[in-house]
mmCIF file of C-alpha atoms in Angstrom:
data_model
loop_
_atom_site.group_PDB
_atom_site.id
_atom_site.type_symbol
_atom_site.label_atom_id
_atom_site.label_comp_id
_atom_site.label_asym_id
_atom_site.label_seq_id
_atom_site.Cartn_x
_atom_site.Cartn_y
_atom_site.Cartn_z
ATOM 1 C CA MET A 125 58.929 28.312 139.242
ATOM 2 C CA ASP A 126 57.498 25.997 142.168
ATOM 3 C CA ILE A 127 59.184 23.462 144.184
ATOM 4 C CA SER A 128 59.124 20.157 142.472
ATOM 5 C CA TYR A 129 57.204 17.425 144.150
ATOM 6 C CA HIS A 130 56.481 19.943 147.116
ATOM 7 C CA PRO A 131 56.391 17.967 150.360
ATOM 8 C CA SER A 132 52.929 19.332 151.187
ATOM 9 C CA THR A 133 51.613 16.433 148.962
ATOM 10 C CA GLN A 134 52.893 13.681 151.633
ATOM 11 C CA LEU A 135 50.380 14.927 154.279
ATOM 12 C CA GLN A 136 46.599 15.596 154.719
ATOM 13 C CA ALA A 137 45.709 19.132 155.063
ATOM 14 C CA ASP A 138 44.180 18.425 158.530
ATOM 15 C CA CYS A 139 47.308 17.214 159.678
ATOM 16 C CA ILE A 140 49.340 20.035 158.470
ATOM 17 C CA GLY A 141 46.915 22.429 160.049
ATOM 18 C CA ILE A 142 47.245 20.866 163.443
ATOM 19 C CA ILE A 143 51.312 20.905 163.108
ATOM 20 C CA ARG A 144 51.382 24.486 162.181
ATOM 21 C CA ARG A 145 48.749 25.817 164.711
ATOM 22 C CA THR A 146 50.667 23.957 167.527
ATOM 23 C CA ALA A 147 54.280 24.664 166.539
ATOM 24 C CA PRO A 148 54.626 28.076 168.291
ATOM 25 C CA LEU A 149 52.828 26.834 171.472
ATOM 26 C CA ALA A 150 55.241 24.053 171.500
ATOM 27 C CA GLU A 151 58.178 26.169 171.215
ATOM 28 C CA GLN A 152 56.970 28.169 174.169
ATOM 29 C CA ALA A 153 56.440 24.993 176.118
ATOM 30 C CA ARG A 154 59.700 23.672 174.948
ATOM 31 C CA GLN A 155 58.602 20.158 174.256
ATOM 32 C CA LEU A 156 55.831 18.518 171.746
ATOM 33 C CA LEU A 157 52.374 19.160 173.081
ATOM 34 C CA PRO A 158 49.738 16.518 173.848
ATOM 35 C CA GLN A 159 47.816 17.275 170.624
ATOM 36 C CA GLN A 160 50.830 16.913 168.400
ATOM 37 C CA LEU A 161 51.673 13.761 170.136
ATOM 38 C CA GLU A 162 48.266 12.349 169.723
ATOM 39 C CA LEU A 163 48.624 13.060 165.994
ATOM 40 C CA ILE A 164 51.784 11.309 166.086
ATOM 41 C CA TYR A 165 50.392 8.108 167.547
ATOM 42 C CA GLN A 166 47.136 8.134 165.265
ATOM 43 C CA GLN A 167 49.276 8.433 162.234
ATOM 44 C CA GLN A 168 51.970 5.804 163.951
ATOM 45 C CA TRP A 169 54.797 8.128 162.655
ATOM 46 C CA PHE A 170 56.929 6.680 165.273
ATOM 47 C CA LYS A 171 56.384 3.420 163.990
ATOM 48 C CA MET A 172 57.167 4.117 160.352
ATOM 49 C CA LEU A 173 60.421 1.841 160.412
ATOM 50 C CA VAL A 174 59.100 -0.793 163.019
ATOM 51 C CA PRO A 175 58.715 -4.325 161.700
ATOM 52 C CA LYS A 176 55.397 -5.205 160.581
ATOM 53 C CA GLN A 177 55.279 -8.089 162.944
ATOM 54 C CA TYR A 178 55.439 -5.733 165.922
ATOM 55 C CA GLY A 179 52.802 -3.554 164.601
ATOM 56 C CA GLY A 180 54.739 -1.052 162.867
ATOM 57 C CA LEU A 181 54.391 0.207 159.371
ATOM 58 C CA GLU A 182 57.820 -0.942 158.065
ATOM 59 C CA MET A 183 57.698 1.578 155.168
ATOM 60 C CA ASP A 184 59.959 1.476 152.315
ATOM 61 C CA LEU A 185 62.995 3.505 153.093
ATOM 62 C CA ASN A 186 62.630 5.971 150.260
ATOM 63 C CA GLN A 187 58.924 6.642 151.008
ATOM 64 C CA GLU A 188 59.897 7.101 154.586
ATOM 65 C CA VAL A 189 62.420 9.706 153.725
ATOM 66 C CA ARG A 190 59.782 11.673 151.344
ATOM 67 C CA LEU A 191 57.369 11.695 154.493
ATOM 68 C CA ILE A 192 60.088 12.867 156.789
ATOM 69 C CA GLU A 193 60.853 15.831 154.567
ATOM 70 C CA ALA A 194 57.318 16.761 154.592
ATOM 71 C CA LEU A 195 57.082 16.581 158.381
ATOM 72 C CA ALA A 196 60.199 18.814 158.700
ATOM 73 C CA TRP A 197 58.412 21.269 156.070
ATOM 74 C CA ALA A 198 55.337 21.329 158.515
ATOM 75 C CA ASP A 199 57.578 21.878 161.532
ATOM 76 C CA GLY A 200 61.270 21.460 162.078
ATOM 77 C CA SER A 201 61.003 20.355 165.623
ATOM 78 C CA LEU A 202 58.220 18.075 165.217
ATOM 79 C CA GLY A 203 59.960 16.582 162.257
ATOM 80 C CA TRP A 204 63.204 16.157 164.000
ATOM 81 C CA VAL A 205 61.746 14.333 167.015
ATOM 82 C CA ILE A 206 59.768 11.860 164.504
ATOM 83 C CA THR A 207 63.084 11.358 162.597
ATOM 84 C CA LEU A 208 65.400 10.491 165.597
ATOM 85 C CA CYS A 209 62.561 8.303 167.185
ATOM 86 C CA THR A 210 61.589 6.693 164.172
ATOM 87 C CA GLY A 211 65.468 5.831 163.496
ATOM 88 C CA ALA A 212 65.416 4.358 167.082
ATOM 89 C CA GLY A 213 62.371 2.423 166.224
ATOM 90 C CA TRP A 214 64.120 0.981 163.337
ATOM 91 C CA PHE A 215 66.213 -0.927 165.915
ATOM 92 C CA GLY A 216 63.350 -3.109 166.260
ATOM 93 C CA GLY A 217 64.775 -5.136 163.604
ATOM 94 C CA PHE A 218 67.670 -6.056 165.681
ATOM 95 C CA LEU A 219 66.083 -6.607 169.147
ATOM 96 C CA ASP A 220 65.258 -9.823 170.980
ATOM 97 C CA GLU A 221 61.893 -10.610 169.550
ATOM 98 C CA GLN A 222 60.084 -11.095 172.707
ATOM 99 C CA PHE A 223 61.289 -7.986 174.094
ATOM 100 C CA ALA A 224 60.517 -6.118 171.042
ATOM 101 C CA GLN A 225 56.934 -7.420 170.996
ATOM 102 C CA GLN A 226 56.508 -6.035 174.524
ATOM 103 C CA ILE A 227 57.945 -2.344 173.795
ATOM 104 C CA PHE A 228 56.158 -1.839 170.384
ATOM 105 C CA ALA A 229 52.756 -3.149 171.797
ATOM 106 C CA ASP A 230 52.438 0.361 173.193
ATOM 107 C CA ARG A 231 50.611 2.841 170.662
ATOM 108 C CA SER A 232 52.855 5.705 172.217
ATOM 109 C CA VAL A 233 56.286 3.776 171.913
ATOM 110 C CA CYS A 234 58.884 6.319 171.250
ATOM 111 C CA LEU A 235 62.700 5.323 171.582
ATOM 112 C CA ALA A 236 64.927 8.364 172.148
ATOM 113 C CA GLY A 237 68.644 8.191 172.806
ATOM 114 C CA SER A 238 72.259 8.738 171.655
ATOM 115 C CA GLY A 239 74.755 7.020 169.557
ATOM 116 C CA ALA A 240 77.699 8.320 171.707
ATOM 117 C CA PRO A 241 79.583 5.587 173.546
ATOM 118 C CA THR A 242 79.579 7.915 176.852
ATOM 119 C CA GLY A 243 78.454 4.964 178.959
ATOM 120 C CA THR A 244 79.865 1.588 180.405
ATOM 121 C CA ALA A 245 78.057 -1.753 180.581
ATOM 122 C CA THR A 246 79.924 -4.201 183.128
ATOM 123 C CA VAL A 247 79.405 -7.763 182.506
ATOM 124 C CA THR A 248 77.729 -9.878 185.422
ATOM 125 C CA SER A 249 76.397 -13.295 185.779
ATOM 126 C CA ASN A 250 73.111 -12.210 184.864
ATOM 127 C CA GLY A 251 73.529 -9.439 182.392
ATOM 128 C CA TYR A 252 74.963 -6.050 182.675
ATOM 129 C CA VAL A 253 75.340 -3.142 185.099
ATOM 130 C CA ILE A 254 75.095 0.150 183.120
ATOM 131 C CA ASN A 255 76.338 3.668 184.135
ATOM 132 C CA GLY A 256 76.677 6.688 181.867
ATOM 133 C CA THR A 257 75.538 10.098 180.559
ATOM 134 C CA TRP A 258 74.351 11.103 177.238
ATOM 135 C CA LYS A 259 73.620 14.276 175.310
ATOM 136 C CA TYR A 260 71.076 15.400 172.904
ATOM 137 C CA ALA A 261 68.189 12.786 173.197
ATOM 138 C CA SER A 262 65.762 14.335 171.127
ATOM 139 C CA GLY A 263 62.267 13.457 172.223
ATOM 140 C CA ALA A 264 63.459 12.701 176.020
ATOM 141 C CA LEU A 265 60.307 14.297 177.397
ATOM 142 C CA ASN A 266 58.004 12.148 175.483
ATOM 143 C CA THR A 267 59.866 9.015 175.381
ATOM 144 C CA THR A 268 58.808 5.350 176.664
ATOM 145 C CA HIS A 269 62.205 3.910 176.125
ATOM 146 C CA PHE A 270 65.988 5.254 175.799
ATOM 147 C CA THR A 271 68.679 3.805 173.809
ATOM 148 C CA ALA A 272 72.527 4.247 174.378
ATOM 149 C CA ASN A 273 75.989 2.863 173.133
ATOM 150 C CA CYS A 274 78.069 1.668 176.032
ATOM 151 C CA LYS A 275 81.596 0.140 176.257
ATOM 152 C CA ILE A 276 81.729 -3.284 177.624
ATOM 153 C CA LEU A 277 83.670 -3.904 180.485
ATOM 154 C CA GLU A 278 84.514 -7.272 182.497
ATOM 155 C CA ASP A 279 86.606 -7.568 185.474
ATOM 156 C CA GLY A 280 87.134 -3.926 185.234
ATOM 157 C CA GLN A 281 88.874 -4.066 181.933
ATOM 158 C CA PRO A 282 87.592 -3.072 178.486
ATOM 159 C CA VAL A 283 86.310 -6.003 176.427
ATOM 160 C CA LEU A 284 87.942 -5.746 173.095
ATOM 161 C CA ASN A 285 86.488 -6.579 169.578
ATOM 162 C CA GLN A 286 87.832 -8.551 166.545
ATOM 163 C CA HIS A 287 90.033 -5.517 165.630
ATOM 164 C CA GLY A 288 91.595 -4.735 169.282
ATOM 165 C CA GLU A 289 89.324 -2.203 169.858
ATOM 166 C CA PRO A 290 87.042 -1.470 172.786
ATOM 167 C CA LEU A 291 83.699 -3.475 172.330
ATOM 168 C CA ILE A 292 80.805 -0.909 171.890
ATOM 169 C CA GLN A 293 77.144 -2.267 172.143
ATOM 170 C CA PRO A 294 73.993 -0.224 172.220
ATOM 171 C CA PHE A 295 71.310 -1.256 174.903
ATOM 172 C CA VAL A 296 67.658 -0.276 175.751
ATOM 173 C CA PHE A 297 66.380 1.241 178.804
ATOM 174 C CA LYS A 298 63.054 1.936 180.378
ATOM 175 C CA LYS A 299 61.954 5.612 180.911
ATOM 176 C CA SER A 300 61.755 4.455 184.588
ATOM 177 C CA GLU A 301 65.425 3.487 184.639
ATOM 178 C CA VAL A 302 66.731 6.877 183.337
ATOM 179 C CA ASN A 303 67.090 10.313 184.685
ATOM 180 C CA VAL A 304 66.520 13.149 182.343
ATOM 181 C CA ILE A 305 68.847 16.246 182.768
ATOM 182 C CA PRO A 306 67.405 19.479 181.409
ATOM 183 C CA ALA A 307 70.294 20.739 179.166
ATOM 184 C CA TRP A 308 68.760 21.749 175.673
ATOM 185 C CA ALA A 309 69.504 25.564 175.753
ATOM 186 C CA TYR A 310 69.923 26.277 172.065
ATOM 187 C CA ILE A 311 68.546 28.968 169.612
ATOM 188 C CA GLY A 312 66.505 26.413 167.698
ATOM 189 C CA MET A 313 64.602 23.072 167.582
ATOM 190 C CA VAL A 314 63.391 24.316 170.947
ATOM 191 C CA SER A 315 60.276 21.987 171.265
ATOM 192 C CA THR A 316 62.348 18.851 170.582
ATOM 193 C CA GLY A 317 63.467 18.785 174.157
ATOM 194 C CA SER A 318 66.778 17.154 173.327
ATOM 195 C CA HIS A 319 68.025 16.898 176.668
ATOM 196 C CA SER A 320 70.811 14.965 178.406
ATOM 197 C CA PHE A 321 70.218 11.633 180.356
ATOM 198 C CA GLU A 322 71.969 9.450 182.809
ATOM 199 C CA VAL A 323 71.667 5.999 183.896
ATOM 200 C CA LYS A 324 73.208 5.013 187.251
ATOM 201 C CA ASN A 325 73.932 1.347 188.308
ATOM 202 C CA VAL A 326 70.847 0.033 186.445
ATOM 203 C CA VAL A 327 70.863 -3.618 185.769
ATOM 204 C CA VAL A 328 69.697 -5.049 182.589
ATOM 205 C CA PRO A 329 69.330 -8.561 181.220
ATOM 206 C CA PRO A 330 71.162 -9.677 178.102
ATOM 207 C CA CYS A 331 67.897 -9.155 175.870
ATOM 208 C CA ARG A 332 68.359 -5.563 176.257
ATOM 209 C CA ALA A 333 71.723 -5.519 174.206
ATOM 210 C CA PHE A 334 71.625 -5.584 170.426
ATOM 211 C CA LYS A 335 73.959 -5.182 167.543
ATOM 212 C CA ILE A 336 73.219 -2.855 164.533
ATOM 213 C CA ASP A 337 74.450 -5.073 161.886
ATOM 214 C CA ALA A 338 72.828 -6.841 159.014
ATOM 215 C CA ALA A 339 74.465 -10.032 160.213
ATOM 216 C CA PHE A 340 72.646 -9.806 163.381
ATOM 217 C CA THR A 341 69.166 -8.674 162.225
ATOM 218 C CA LYS A 342 66.224 -10.540 163.572
ATOM 219 C CA VAL A 343 64.042 -9.495 160.751
ATOM 220 C CA SER A 344 65.527 -10.576 157.389
ATOM 221 C CA ARG A 345 64.005 -7.970 154.977
ATOM 222 C CA PRO A 346 65.442 -4.848 153.022
ATOM 223 C CA LEU A 347 64.863 -2.348 155.641
ATOM 224 C CA TYR A 348 66.910 -4.078 158.293
ATOM 225 C CA ILE A 349 69.742 -5.130 155.902
ATOM 226 C CA TYR A 350 70.272 -1.498 154.692
ATOM 227 C CA PRO A 351 73.099 0.217 156.332
ATOM 228 C CA PHE A 352 72.094 2.506 159.331
ATOM 229 C CA HIS A 353 74.698 5.127 158.299
ATOM 230 C CA GLN A 354 73.093 5.924 154.879
ATOM 231 C CA LEU A 355 69.645 5.739 156.568
ATOM 232 C CA ALA A 356 70.651 8.438 158.999
ATOM 233 C CA GLU A 357 72.088 10.511 156.382
ATOM 234 C CA ALA A 358 69.226 10.417 154.234
ATOM 235 C CA THR A 359 66.545 11.151 156.708
ATOM 236 C CA LEU A 360 68.497 14.226 158.396
ATOM 237 C CA ALA A 361 69.367 15.574 155.035
ATOM 238 C CA ALA A 362 65.562 15.213 154.335
ATOM 239 C CA ASN A 363 64.865 17.300 157.677
ATOM 240 C CA LEU A 364 66.917 20.180 156.204
ATOM 241 C CA SER A 365 65.236 20.013 152.852
ATOM 242 C CA GLY A 366 62.108 20.387 154.467
ATOM 243 C CA MET A 367 63.019 23.307 156.756
ATOM 244 C CA ALA A 368 64.397 24.945 153.752
ATOM 245 C CA ILE A 369 61.267 24.695 151.477
ATOM 246 C CA HIS A 370 59.339 26.031 154.362
ATOM 247 C CA PHE A 371 61.539 28.934 154.557
ATOM 248 C CA ILE A 372 61.134 29.418 150.702
ATOM 249 C CA ASP A 373 57.513 29.302 151.107
ATOM 250 C CA LEU A 374 57.474 31.928 153.708
ATOM 251 C CA CYS A 375 59.803 34.068 151.646
ATOM 252 C CA ARG A 376 57.377 33.764 148.644
ATOM 253 C CA ASP A 377 54.518 35.568 150.881
ATOM 254 C CA ALA A 378 56.880 37.991 152.414
ATOM 255 C CA PHE A 379 58.457 39.168 149.072
ATOM 256 C CA ALA A 380 55.056 39.663 147.758
ATOM 257 C CA GLU A 381 53.925 41.741 150.694
ATOM 258 C CA LYS A 382 57.241 43.946 150.314
ATOM 259 C CA ASN A 383 56.639 44.453 146.808
ATOM 260 C CA VAL A 384 53.307 46.059 147.848
ATOM 261 C CA SER A 385 54.125 47.637 151.169
ATOM 262 C CA LYS A 386 57.596 48.989 150.502
ATOM 263 C CA ASN A 387 56.928 50.504 147.088
ATOM 264 C CA LEU A 388 59.968 48.741 145.779
ATOM 265 C CA LYS A 389 61.631 49.998 142.306
ATOM 266 C CA PRO A 390 61.235 47.822 139.365
ATOM 267 C CA GLU A 391 64.934 46.687 139.606
ATOM 268 C CA GLN A 392 64.403 45.689 143.238
ATOM 269 C CA GLN A 393 61.290 43.879 142.429
ATOM 270 C CA ALA A 394 63.451 42.042 139.840
ATOM 271 C CA GLU A 395 66.210 41.226 142.439
ATOM 272 C CA LEU A 396 63.680 39.741 144.741
ATOM 273 C CA SER A 397 62.095 37.643 142.049
ATOM 274 C CA SER A 398 65.592 36.475 140.715
ATOM 275 C CA VAL A 399 66.986 35.446 144.054
ATOM 276 C CA LEU A 400 63.669 33.475 144.825
ATOM 277 C CA LEU A 401 63.563 31.676 141.457
ATOM 278 C CA SER A 402 67.313 30.929 141.688
ATOM 279 C CA SER A 403 66.748 29.488 145.083
ATOM 280 C CA ILE A 404 63.987 27.193 144.093
ATOM 281 C CA SER A 405 65.591 25.936 140.976
ATOM 282 C CA GLU A 406 69.019 25.192 142.596
ATOM 283 C CA LEU A 407 67.094 23.134 145.436
ATOM 284 C CA ASN A 408 65.056 21.588 142.716
ATOM 285 C CA LEU A 409 68.176 20.075 141.179
ATOM 286 C CA VAL A 410 69.845 19.076 144.334
ATOM 287 C CA ARG A 411 66.573 17.327 145.616
ATOM 288 C CA GLU A 412 66.095 15.490 142.192
ATOM 289 C CA SER A 413 69.678 14.156 142.605
ATOM 290 C CA PHE A 414 69.163 13.216 146.191
ATOM 291 C CA TYR A 415 65.954 11.290 145.775
ATOM 292 C CA MET A 416 67.417 9.517 142.310
ATOM 293 C CA CYS A 417 70.306 8.280 144.460
ATOM 294 C CA LEU A 418 68.207 7.026 147.207
ATOM 295 C CA ASP A 419 65.830 5.314 145.018
ATOM 296 C CA GLN A 420 68.443 3.547 143.251
ATOM 297 C CA SER A 421 70.282 2.496 146.296
ATOM 298 C CA TRP A 422 66.879 1.355 148.065
ATOM 299 C CA SER A 423 66.150 -0.665 144.883
ATOM 300 C CA ASP A 424 69.582 -2.353 145.245
ATOM 301 C CA PHE A 425 68.444 -3.924 148.594
ATOM 302 C CA THR A 426 64.842 -4.848 147.559
ATOM 303 C CA ILE A 427 66.038 -6.683 144.467
ATOM 304 C CA ALA A 428 69.246 -7.993 145.984
ATOM 305 C CA ASN A 429 71.423 -6.346 143.440
ATOM 306 C CA ARG A 430 74.641 -6.547 145.214
ATOM 307 C CA ALA A 431 76.820 -5.500 142.318
ATOM 308 C CA SER A 432 76.020 -1.607 142.755
ATOM 309 C CA GLN A 433 75.273 -1.461 146.411
ATOM 310 C CA THR A 434 78.400 -0.209 147.528
ATOM 311 C CA GLN A 435 78.742 2.679 144.859
ATOM 312 C CA ASN A 436 74.989 3.753 145.290
ATOM 313 C CA LEU A 437 75.313 3.822 149.079
ATOM 314 C CA GLN A 438 78.123 6.296 148.586
ATOM 315 C CA ASN A 439 76.096 8.218 146.358
ATOM 316 C CA VAL A 440 73.385 8.542 148.856
ATOM 317 C CA SER A 441 76.108 9.687 151.312
ATOM 318 C CA LEU A 442 77.445 12.387 148.859
ATOM 319 C CA ALA A 443 74.081 13.412 147.946
ATOM 320 C CA SER A 444 72.735 13.733 151.368
ATOM 321 C CA ARG A 445 75.623 16.050 152.299
ATOM 322 C CA ALA A 446 75.064 18.087 149.214
ATOM 323 C CA LEU A 447 71.207 18.507 149.918
ATOM 324 C CA ALA A 448 72.038 19.379 153.416
ATOM 325 C CA LYS A 449 74.724 22.005 152.319
ATOM 326 C CA LYS A 450 72.493 23.605 149.483
ATOM 327 C CA ALA A 451 69.586 23.847 151.837
ATOM 328 C CA ARG A 452 71.514 25.849 154.332
ATOM 329 C CA GLN A 453 72.978 27.908 151.806
ATOM 330 C CA ILE A 454 69.661 28.757 150.358
ATOM 331 C CA VAL A 455 68.330 29.823 153.527
ATOM 332 C CA ASP A 456 71.205 32.280 154.315
ATOM 333 C CA GLU A 457 70.920 33.825 150.810
ATOM 334 C CA LEU A 458 67.227 34.361 151.157
ATOM 335 C CA TYR A 459 67.438 35.802 154.586
ATOM 336 C CA PRO A 460 68.633 39.220 154.230
ATOM 337 C CA TYR A 461 65.799 40.109 151.768
ATOM 338 C CA CYS A 462 63.262 39.262 154.592
ATOM 339 C CA GLY A 463 63.599 42.208 156.667
ATOM 340 C CA LEU A 464 63.222 42.753 160.276
ATOM 341 C CA ASP A 465 60.519 40.125 160.547
ATOM 342 C CA ALA A 466 63.114 37.530 159.899
ATOM 343 C CA ALA A 467 64.791 38.625 163.147
ATOM 344 C CA ARG A 468 61.796 38.816 165.314
ATOM 345 C CA SER A 469 62.152 35.984 167.879
ATOM 346 C CA HIS A 470 58.194 34.924 167.496
ATOM 347 C CA SER A 471 57.966 35.228 163.764
ATOM 348 C CA GLU A 472 57.653 31.872 161.705
ATOM 349 C CA LEU A 473 60.412 33.084 159.446
ATOM 350 C CA ASN A 474 62.741 33.426 162.521
ATOM 351 C CA ARG A 475 61.510 30.125 164.074
ATOM 352 C CA VAL A 476 62.389 28.163 160.596
ATOM 353 C CA TRP A 477 65.777 30.031 160.439
ATOM 354 C CA ARG A 478 66.671 29.047 164.065
ATOM 355 C CA ASP A 479 65.612 25.534 163.527
ATOM 356 C CA MET A 480 67.627 25.319 160.176
ATOM 357 C CA HIS A 481 70.673 26.718 161.844
ATOM 358 C CA THR A 482 70.427 24.340 164.719
ATOM 359 C CA ALA A 483 69.573 21.232 162.928
ATOM 360 C CA SER A 484 72.417 21.877 160.191
ATOM 361 C CA GLN A 485 75.143 21.459 163.125
ATOM 362 C CA HIS A 486 74.679 17.787 163.278
ATOM 363 C CA SER A 487 77.812 16.122 163.102
ATOM 364 C CA LEU A 488 77.068 14.133 160.088
ATOM 365 C CA PHE A 489 77.076 17.246 158.182
ATOM 366 C CA THR A 490 80.267 19.007 159.480
ATOM 367 C CA PHE A 491 82.621 17.630 156.706
ATOM 368 C CA SER A 492 82.116 16.839 153.228
ATOM 369 C CA VAL A 493 83.540 13.337 153.395
#
């Protein structure tokens, strides 16, 4: 039994070769390498969700998610950086048009950032004064701009929204306005360079603020009306799925080698085969359900079918969590059968295992609802 619609079909063989060859070196460097970045720029992977009017690809969301899964299958760290920076590129649909045109004209444009509201933006006569520190900005070492959420202050007091809560808005900063703080010291996703960053007393004009809300989109097309929450859930779940499939592929080779080198008993060989086939079957079922939900939900927005939008968005959320959970469970079930090579810090099996167990800690998948 094979993985259905294997992610490898989404990528050209030469792209896969470059990504796989450079992945161990990128981990040693603790950041993406120039060769990897050049491939990303050539393929416009950071611009997958950028509006076409700014030179982006503006891909259909369900196709972008499939490509994201393939990139995470090729390498977890590279796929993760592309996912997070592509998600920030989607903000282009909500930015001031003139400002967006300037940002995305750069072939190497990459927006890293954070959704945590750990900064403040003080209203002034000509814009805002920004201060704050944010964590976990994947791609911080190769970005051109940062985005971050800030609580709005005026005359030293929080500005409240229509619900009486502190008003929070995202802002865009130039790389030169930001201080990157080396802080990524985790076992996996090493080459993402997901460091912290800070902004101190930076004055920004009003055009640098934006609202992530379909009512405020500057590009009135389905991609920028689709809710960001489900977009994030689907793309991150696809990352975990891609890493799990990479692990399964490696296990297939490792199990075949073990059958030969360890002179396993027939019942041991049967157990290896059974656990591998069971893992593939289980993942196939959950992936099929995930992509069915995603395709249906995306179709709602492309044909403006408002009647089923809410239910199908909920289905995407549930299917994303189910896929993330199953991907993690499968990797954990297969791991003990891989032998000590899976625990060797420089092995590919170990790198994928570490990437999976780091990426799966994302807060979106902590709880089932």
